[in-house]
Short mmCIF file of C-alpha atoms in Angstrom, two decimals:
data_model
loop_
_atom_site.label_atom_id
_atom_site.label_comp_id
_atom_site.label_asym_id
_atom_site.label_seq_id
_atom_site.Cartn_x
_atom_site.Cartn_y
_atom_site.Cartn_z
CA MET A 22 25.96 12.97 28.32
CA ASN A 23 28.27 10.23 29.18
CA GLU A 24 28.96 8.15 26.03
CA VAL A 25 31.33 5.41 28.08
CA LEU A 26 28.39 4.80 30.34
CA LEU A 27 26.22 3.96 27.51
CA ARG A 28 28.68 1.61 26.12
CA SER A 29 29.20 0.19 29.30
CA LEU A 30 25.42 -0.53 29.85
CA THR A 31 24.79 -2.05 26.75
CA PRO A 32 25.61 -5.59 27.38
CA SER A 33 23.92 -5.61 30.46
CA VAL A 34 20.66 -4.24 28.50
CA LEU A 35 21.24 -7.09 25.82
CA GLY A 36 21.48 -9.69 28.89
CA ILE A 37 17.87 -8.67 30.58
CA LEU A 38 16.21 -8.35 26.95
CA GLY A 39 17.58 -11.91 26.25
CA ARG A 40 16.48 -13.16 29.47
CA ARG A 41 12.86 -12.00 28.50
CA GLY A 42 12.52 -13.89 25.19
CA ALA A 43 14.32 -11.69 22.85
CA ASP A 44 16.70 -13.13 20.26
CA PHE A 45 20.27 -11.71 20.09
CA ALA A 46 19.54 -10.02 16.85
CA ALA A 47 16.30 -8.31 17.58
CA ALA A 48 17.76 -7.67 21.12
CA GLU A 49 20.59 -5.82 19.77
CA ASP A 50 18.41 -3.66 17.05
CA ALA A 51 16.25 -2.73 19.92
CA VAL A 52 19.35 -1.81 22.20
CA GLN A 53 20.72 0.09 19.37
CA ASP A 54 17.56 2.08 18.73
CA ALA A 55 17.16 2.81 22.65
CA LEU A 56 20.78 3.98 22.63
CA VAL A 57 20.20 6.72 19.75
CA GLU A 58 17.11 7.96 21.56
CA ALA A 59 19.35 8.26 24.48
CA VAL A 60 21.51 10.59 22.98
CA ARG A 61 18.70 12.55 21.87
CA VAL A 62 16.70 12.72 24.95
CA TRP A 63 19.58 12.38 27.93
CA PRO A 64 21.06 15.97 27.62
CA ALA A 65 18.18 17.78 28.39
CA ASP A 66 16.39 15.20 30.54
CA PRO A 67 18.96 12.74 32.04
CA PRO A 68 17.31 9.59 33.71
CA ARG A 69 17.63 8.83 37.39
CA ASP A 70 18.10 5.60 36.42
CA PRO A 71 20.07 5.17 33.20
CA LYS A 72 19.97 1.28 33.32
CA GLY A 73 16.75 0.87 33.87
CA TRP A 74 15.90 3.83 31.31
CA LEU A 75 17.49 1.78 28.46
CA VAL A 76 16.08 -1.63 29.52
CA THR A 77 12.38 -0.09 29.17
CA VAL A 78 13.08 1.93 26.12
CA ALA A 79 14.81 -1.33 24.43
CA TRP A 80 12.01 -3.64 25.35
CA ARG A 81 9.33 -1.49 23.99
CA ARG A 82 11.29 -0.57 20.54
CA PHE A 83 11.52 -4.88 20.63
CA LEU A 84 7.78 -5.60 21.25
CA ASP A 85 7.05 -2.88 18.52
CA ALA A 86 9.52 -4.50 15.94
CA THR A 87 8.01 -7.63 16.90
CA ARG A 88 4.52 -6.40 16.30
CA ALA A 89 5.00 -5.06 13.10
CA ASP A 90 6.86 -8.41 11.62
CA THR A 91 4.17 -10.60 13.09
CA ALA A 92 1.66 -8.52 11.16
CA ARG A 93 3.96 -8.54 7.85
CA ARG A 94 3.90 -12.21 8.10
CA ARG A 95 0.39 -12.59 8.31
CA ARG A 96 -0.23 -10.30 5.16
CA GLU A 97 2.46 -12.52 3.42
CA ASP A 98 0.55 -15.86 4.20
CA LEU A 99 -2.82 -14.07 3.27
CA VAL A 100 -1.87 -12.89 -0.27
CA GLU A 101 0.16 -13.41 -3.22
CA GLU A 102 2.62 -11.71 -4.73
CA GLU A 103 0.12 -9.90 -7.34
CA PRO A 104 -3.39 -8.89 -6.90
CA ALA A 105 -5.66 -11.23 -8.63
CA PRO A 106 -8.01 -9.72 -11.31
CA GLY A 107 -11.99 -9.61 -10.78
CA PRO A 108 -14.20 -9.75 -8.09
CA ALA A 109 -12.93 -10.69 -4.63
CA PRO A 110 -14.60 -13.57 -2.53
CA ALA A 111 -16.45 -12.63 0.73
CA VAL A 112 -15.29 -9.80 3.29
CA ASP A 113 -12.55 -11.57 5.46
CA ASP A 114 -11.68 -10.44 9.02
CA THR A 115 -8.92 -7.90 8.21
CA LEU A 116 -11.32 -5.38 6.41
CA GLN A 117 -13.69 -6.11 9.32
CA LEU A 118 -11.14 -5.00 11.63
CA TYR A 119 -10.46 -1.66 9.43
CA PHE A 120 -14.01 -0.52 10.32
CA LEU A 121 -13.82 -1.60 13.82
CA CYS A 122 -10.59 0.48 14.65
CA ALA A 123 -12.07 3.43 12.69
CA HIS A 124 -14.52 3.91 15.67
CA PRO A 125 -17.11 6.70 15.77
CA SER A 126 -15.22 7.69 19.25
CA LEU A 127 -12.14 8.59 17.35
CA THR A 128 -11.38 11.45 15.11
CA PRO A 129 -10.91 10.52 11.78
CA SER A 130 -6.82 11.00 11.82
CA SER A 131 -6.72 9.43 15.07
CA ALA A 132 -8.50 6.33 13.83
CA VAL A 133 -6.44 6.11 10.53
CA ALA A 134 -3.28 6.11 12.61
CA LEU A 135 -4.36 3.78 15.12
CA THR A 136 -5.48 1.14 12.23
CA LEU A 137 -2.40 1.86 10.21
CA ARG A 138 -0.25 0.62 13.71
CA ALA A 139 -2.36 -1.81 14.59
CA VAL A 140 -3.50 -3.57 11.71
CA GLY A 141 -1.53 -2.57 8.84
CA GLY A 142 1.38 -3.03 10.95
CA LEU A 143 3.00 0.05 9.97
CA THR A 144 5.67 1.66 12.47
CA THR A 145 5.22 5.16 14.01
CA ARG A 146 7.90 6.67 11.80
CA GLN A 147 6.19 5.40 8.43
CA ILE A 148 2.77 6.73 9.83
CA ALA A 149 4.32 10.28 10.73
CA GLN A 150 6.02 10.51 7.06
CA ALA A 151 2.68 9.70 5.84
CA TYR A 152 1.01 12.62 7.83
CA LEU A 153 3.93 14.99 7.33
CA VAL A 154 4.24 15.63 11.08
CA PRO A 155 7.35 14.67 13.65
CA GLU A 156 7.24 10.69 15.03
CA ALA A 157 7.06 12.23 18.65
CA THR A 158 3.49 13.76 17.34
CA MET A 159 2.39 10.75 16.00
CA ALA A 160 3.26 8.65 18.68
CA GLN A 161 1.24 10.90 20.93
CA ARG A 162 -1.50 10.79 18.61
CA ILE A 163 -1.78 6.92 18.48
CA SER A 164 -1.66 6.99 22.61
CA ARG A 165 -4.50 9.29 22.82
CA ALA A 166 -6.16 7.01 20.31
CA LYS A 167 -5.65 4.00 22.30
CA ARG A 168 -6.49 5.40 25.42
CA THR A 169 -9.72 6.63 23.74
CA VAL A 170 -10.87 3.46 22.61
CA SER A 171 -9.88 1.01 25.73
CA GLY A 172 -12.79 -0.49 27.46
CA VAL A 173 -14.91 0.54 24.36
CA ARG A 174 -17.23 -2.19 22.74
CA PHE A 175 -16.37 -2.28 19.27
CA ASP A 176 -19.72 -2.98 17.98
CA GLN A 177 -19.93 0.26 15.97
CA PRO A 178 -18.11 0.27 12.76
CA GLY A 179 -16.25 3.30 11.49
CA ASP A 180 -17.41 5.21 8.34
CA VAL A 181 -16.23 4.64 4.43
CA ALA A 182 -14.11 7.50 4.30
CA THR A 183 -12.10 6.69 7.31
CA VAL A 184 -11.19 3.14 5.74
CA LEU A 185 -10.25 4.61 2.18
CA ARG A 186 -8.14 7.11 3.82
CA VAL A 187 -6.29 3.90 5.47
CA LEU A 188 -6.25 1.57 2.55
CA TYR A 189 -4.90 4.83 0.47
CA LEU A 190 -2.01 5.35 3.23
CA VAL A 191 -1.23 1.41 3.18
CA PHE A 192 -0.96 1.27 -0.56
CA ASN A 193 1.26 4.25 -0.81
CA GLU A 194 3.51 2.76 1.74
CA GLY A 195 3.69 -0.44 -0.09
CA TYR A 196 3.94 1.38 -3.58
CA SER A 197 6.99 3.45 -2.49
CA GLY A 198 8.22 2.30 1.09
CA ASP A 199 10.25 -0.28 2.42
CA VAL A 200 7.56 -2.80 3.12
CA ASP A 201 5.15 -4.41 0.25
CA LEU A 202 1.76 -3.58 1.01
CA ALA A 203 0.32 -2.85 -2.09
CA ALA A 204 -0.96 -6.00 -2.85
CA GLU A 205 -2.60 -6.23 0.34
CA ALA A 206 -4.43 -2.68 -0.01
CA ILE A 207 -5.80 -3.90 -3.37
CA ARG A 208 -7.07 -7.09 -1.90
CA LEU A 209 -8.89 -5.32 0.47
CA THR A 210 -10.34 -2.45 -1.71
CA ARG A 211 -11.54 -5.15 -4.13
CA GLN A 212 -13.48 -6.59 -0.96
CA LEU A 213 -14.64 -3.22 -0.19
CA ALA A 214 -15.89 -2.42 -3.39
CA ALA A 215 -17.75 -6.00 -4.04
CA ALA A 216 -19.44 -4.83 -0.85
CA ILE A 217 -20.35 -1.49 -0.97
CA ASP A 218 -21.38 0.47 -4.06
CA HIS A 219 -19.73 4.21 -3.90
CA PRO A 220 -18.10 5.71 -6.46
CA GLU A 221 -14.84 6.92 -4.09
CA VAL A 222 -14.28 3.23 -3.29
CA ALA A 223 -14.34 2.44 -7.18
CA GLY A 224 -12.29 5.43 -7.54
CA LEU A 225 -9.59 4.24 -5.20
CA LEU A 226 -9.35 0.81 -6.64
CA ALA A 227 -8.97 2.01 -9.95
CA LEU A 228 -6.03 4.60 -8.61
CA MET A 229 -4.24 1.24 -7.17
CA LEU A 230 -4.70 -0.55 -10.31
CA LEU A 231 -3.44 1.91 -12.66
CA HIS A 232 -0.26 2.33 -9.92
CA HIS A 233 0.19 -0.90 -9.70
CA ALA A 234 0.39 -1.46 -13.38
CA ARG A 235 3.58 0.25 -13.84
CA ARG A 236 5.48 -1.77 -10.78
CA ALA A 237 7.67 -3.82 -13.23
CA ALA A 238 9.13 -0.71 -14.77
CA ARG A 239 9.51 1.43 -11.70
CA THR A 240 13.16 -0.30 -11.08
CA ALA A 241 15.79 -1.36 -12.85
CA PRO A 242 17.77 -5.01 -12.67
CA ASP A 243 20.09 -3.48 -10.08
CA GLY A 244 17.30 -2.09 -7.87
CA SER A 245 17.43 1.61 -8.99
CA LEU A 246 14.50 3.92 -9.54
CA VAL A 247 13.11 4.27 -13.07
CA PRO A 248 11.52 7.80 -13.19
CA LEU A 249 8.10 7.76 -15.27
CA ALA A 250 9.25 9.29 -18.20
CA GLU A 251 11.97 6.96 -18.41
CA GLN A 252 9.70 3.82 -17.90
CA ASP A 253 9.66 1.14 -20.56
CA ARG A 254 5.86 1.26 -21.30
CA GLY A 255 5.69 -2.08 -22.88
CA GLN A 256 6.39 -3.58 -19.25
CA TRP A 257 3.24 -1.85 -18.12
CA ASP A 258 0.48 -4.11 -16.89
CA THR A 259 -2.25 -3.80 -19.74
CA GLU A 260 -4.56 -5.97 -17.96
CA SER A 261 -4.52 -4.09 -14.92
CA ILE A 262 -4.83 -0.90 -16.91
CA ALA A 263 -8.06 -1.59 -18.89
CA GLU A 264 -9.69 -2.68 -15.91
CA GLY A 265 -8.60 0.52 -13.86
CA VAL A 266 -9.86 2.86 -16.70
CA GLU A 267 -13.18 0.73 -17.07
CA ILE A 268 -13.91 0.63 -12.97
CA LEU A 269 -12.79 4.73 -13.21
CA GLN A 270 -15.25 5.40 -16.21
CA THR A 271 -17.85 3.61 -14.66
CA ALA A 272 -17.51 5.74 -11.38
CA LEU A 273 -16.97 9.23 -13.14
CA ALA A 274 -20.22 8.61 -14.82
CA ARG A 275 -22.02 8.81 -11.43
CA ASP A 276 -21.30 12.30 -11.06
CA ARG A 277 -20.22 12.23 -7.83
CA LEU A 278 -16.49 13.52 -8.11
CA GLY A 279 -14.30 12.74 -4.92
CA GLU A 280 -10.57 12.79 -4.85
CA PHE A 281 -9.52 9.56 -5.68
CA GLN A 282 -11.42 9.55 -8.65
CA ALA A 283 -9.67 12.76 -9.59
CA GLN A 284 -6.17 10.99 -9.07
CA ALA A 285 -7.18 7.84 -10.71
CA ALA A 286 -7.95 10.16 -13.89
CA ILE A 287 -4.54 11.97 -13.63
CA ALA A 288 -3.04 8.40 -13.36
CA ALA A 289 -5.33 7.04 -16.58
CA LEU A 290 -3.89 10.06 -18.20
CA HIS A 291 -0.48 8.74 -17.99
CA ALA A 292 -1.59 5.14 -18.74
CA ASP A 293 -3.02 6.44 -21.92
CA ALA A 294 0.22 7.91 -23.22
CA PRO A 295 2.15 5.98 -25.91
CA THR A 296 5.28 7.86 -24.91
CA ALA A 297 6.07 10.40 -21.88
CA GLU A 298 6.09 13.03 -24.82
CA GLU A 299 2.46 12.25 -25.64
CA THR A 300 1.30 12.65 -22.63
CA ASP A 301 -1.65 15.42 -22.19
CA TRP A 302 -0.04 17.67 -19.47
CA VAL A 303 -2.70 20.21 -20.10
CA GLN A 304 -5.67 18.08 -19.09
CA ILE A 305 -3.50 16.54 -16.01
CA VAL A 306 -2.98 20.34 -14.96
CA GLU A 307 -7.04 20.76 -15.10
CA TRP A 308 -7.48 17.58 -13.06
CA TYR A 309 -4.59 18.68 -10.33
CA ASP A 310 -6.86 21.88 -10.13
CA GLU A 311 -9.81 19.77 -9.17
CA LEU A 312 -7.91 17.66 -7.05
CA ALA A 313 -6.63 20.66 -5.28
CA ARG A 314 -10.13 22.06 -4.72
CA LEU A 315 -11.35 19.04 -3.22
CA THR A 316 -8.55 18.65 -0.97
CA ASP A 317 -6.56 21.62 -0.35
CA SER A 318 -3.23 19.51 0.06
CA PRO A 319 -0.21 21.00 -0.35
CA ILE A 320 1.49 17.72 -1.61
CA VAL A 321 -1.17 17.77 -4.14
CA ARG A 322 0.15 21.41 -5.48
CA LEU A 323 3.43 20.28 -5.26
CA ASN A 324 2.93 17.64 -7.70
CA ARG A 325 0.45 20.27 -9.97
CA ALA A 326 3.99 22.42 -10.22
CA VAL A 327 5.38 19.57 -11.89
CA ALA A 328 2.31 19.17 -14.24
CA VAL A 329 2.19 23.19 -14.99
CA GLY A 330 6.27 22.44 -15.96
CA GLU A 331 5.43 20.25 -18.26
CA ALA A 332 2.45 21.92 -19.90
CA ASP A 333 3.70 25.60 -19.59
CA GLY A 334 7.27 25.31 -19.35
CA PRO A 335 9.90 25.05 -16.19
CA ARG A 336 9.47 28.71 -15.52
CA ALA A 337 5.97 28.65 -15.20
CA GLY A 338 6.61 25.28 -12.60
CA LEU A 339 8.96 27.13 -10.57
CA ALA A 340 6.33 30.02 -10.30
CA ALA A 341 3.74 27.65 -9.03
CA LEU A 342 6.53 26.30 -6.66
CA VAL A 343 6.69 30.16 -4.91
CA ALA A 344 3.79 29.87 -2.37
CA LEU A 345 4.61 26.25 -1.49
CA ASP A 346 6.48 25.85 1.69
CA ASP A 347 10.09 24.46 0.77
CA SER A 348 9.56 21.99 3.64
CA LEU A 349 7.59 19.87 1.96
CA PRO A 350 8.58 16.29 1.24
CA ARG A 351 10.01 16.03 -2.09
CA HIS A 352 9.85 19.92 -2.81
CA ALA A 353 13.87 20.27 -3.32
CA ALA A 354 13.42 17.01 -6.14
CA VAL A 355 10.83 18.78 -7.67
CA ALA A 356 12.96 22.15 -7.74
CA ALA A 357 15.94 20.84 -8.99
CA TYR A 358 13.93 18.86 -12.14
CA LEU A 359 12.57 22.42 -12.95
CA HIS A 360 15.98 24.06 -12.65
CA GLU A 361 17.50 21.73 -14.74
CA ARG A 362 14.44 21.91 -17.52
CA ASP A 363 15.15 25.46 -17.31
CA GLY A 364 18.87 25.31 -17.80
CA ASP A 365 20.17 26.12 -14.56
CA LEU A 366 22.16 23.11 -14.07
CA ALA A 367 24.20 24.19 -10.98
CA THR A 368 21.35 25.17 -9.14
CA ALA A 369 19.90 21.94 -9.75
CA ALA A 370 22.55 20.06 -8.89
CA ARG A 371 22.82 21.49 -5.54
CA LEU A 372 18.86 20.90 -5.03
CA TYR A 373 19.29 17.27 -6.22
CA ALA A 374 21.82 16.82 -3.52
CA GLU A 375 19.72 18.25 -0.94
CA ALA A 376 16.87 16.29 -1.81
CA ALA A 377 18.85 13.41 -1.78
CA ARG A 378 19.87 14.41 1.92
CA LYS A 379 16.05 14.02 2.93
CA ALA A 380 15.08 11.30 0.93
CA PRO A 381 12.31 8.78 2.74
CA ASN A 382 14.28 5.82 1.60
CA LEU A 383 17.39 4.47 0.37
CA ALA A 384 16.60 4.02 -3.46
CA GLU A 385 15.04 7.50 -3.59
CA ARG A 386 18.18 8.68 -2.11
CA ASP A 387 20.38 6.62 -4.54
CA HIS A 388 18.56 7.85 -7.68
CA LEU A 389 18.76 11.83 -6.66
CA THR A 390 22.73 10.95 -5.59
CA ARG A 391 22.97 10.26 -9.27
CA GLN A 392 21.03 12.92 -10.67
CA ALA A 393 23.50 15.44 -8.56
CA ALA A 394 26.37 13.66 -9.67
CA ARG A 395 24.96 13.62 -13.48
CA LEU A 396 24.88 17.41 -13.29
CA ASN A 397 28.14 17.94 -11.61
CA ALA A 398 29.98 16.22 -14.11
CA ARG A 399 28.34 17.76 -16.97
CA GLY A 400 29.19 21.19 -15.56
CA CYS A 401 33.11 20.10 -15.14
CA ARG A 402 33.02 19.39 -18.75
#
């Protein structure tokens, strides 16, 4: 591929996007994305019209970014920085859109992907990371979903399970990703809980509240991540914890266990421990066993390996990792932690560095890099 050609076309493409109404900064970002895509695609499939190809791809990237930014601004206008306790007012249009996008003509996975993209404002890359699939695969899935519902009347809302899955993924992206969506997810889940008497809706709300209660302690003043075991538990929001535990207990009493209730039970056990050393890891492993039975999720089994390592020792945790694919997100980080606890500092340092290279966001990458540097420094003494 001719890199000189790419550089020579850049000013022209920027000018075309500017005439189409894109401001310079947004146009420049879109063109950079198009150039990266060209580097990936052109060697195997060179276009007949390079300039036209760049204009088309850059314009699509600009439109995607604009839509995502518009959705983000709308959410910021609708919600306060922290979710208010207590029951929510009447269901608003946003929750209705979640149900309408979960259309019966779509598979649950396609409905979730479409809703996250169209209503949640997440990028295709963020959705792909949540589903553990390549970005191109997710782009195709979303495109198929759009074609399926084109021309369909949205007068048949989707099911609750699909909407819960969307809200869960939105919360997770807001809790650990680059865009703050956690408060919006809690707001909508409160509305859903007020409108529908369903134990899994309550379980999801409890889970969100219990995780969100730790928000203030999750980062240091310099923005670096603070692991759960090192968090100042005095910064945890005790009101949110109490509310989450009460909601969970009511849901569990109905004896209709689901995955969100099981996850909330694990979060409640962490919240109940006065110190990290007093965490009831044996009971947490039991809840992970229930969760694995309900979901058969590799991520659940990865988290279970950590709990086994705490309850039965690091070698037991490492043994639990053997059956898991080492390409799983955060697999290297979990292996590094367990090897460190087992005293194998060299292997742990190498795995922390590997995990840092695969980290999904800057804060996590920096944290893992510091862990590797810390162990390497200890090894040099």
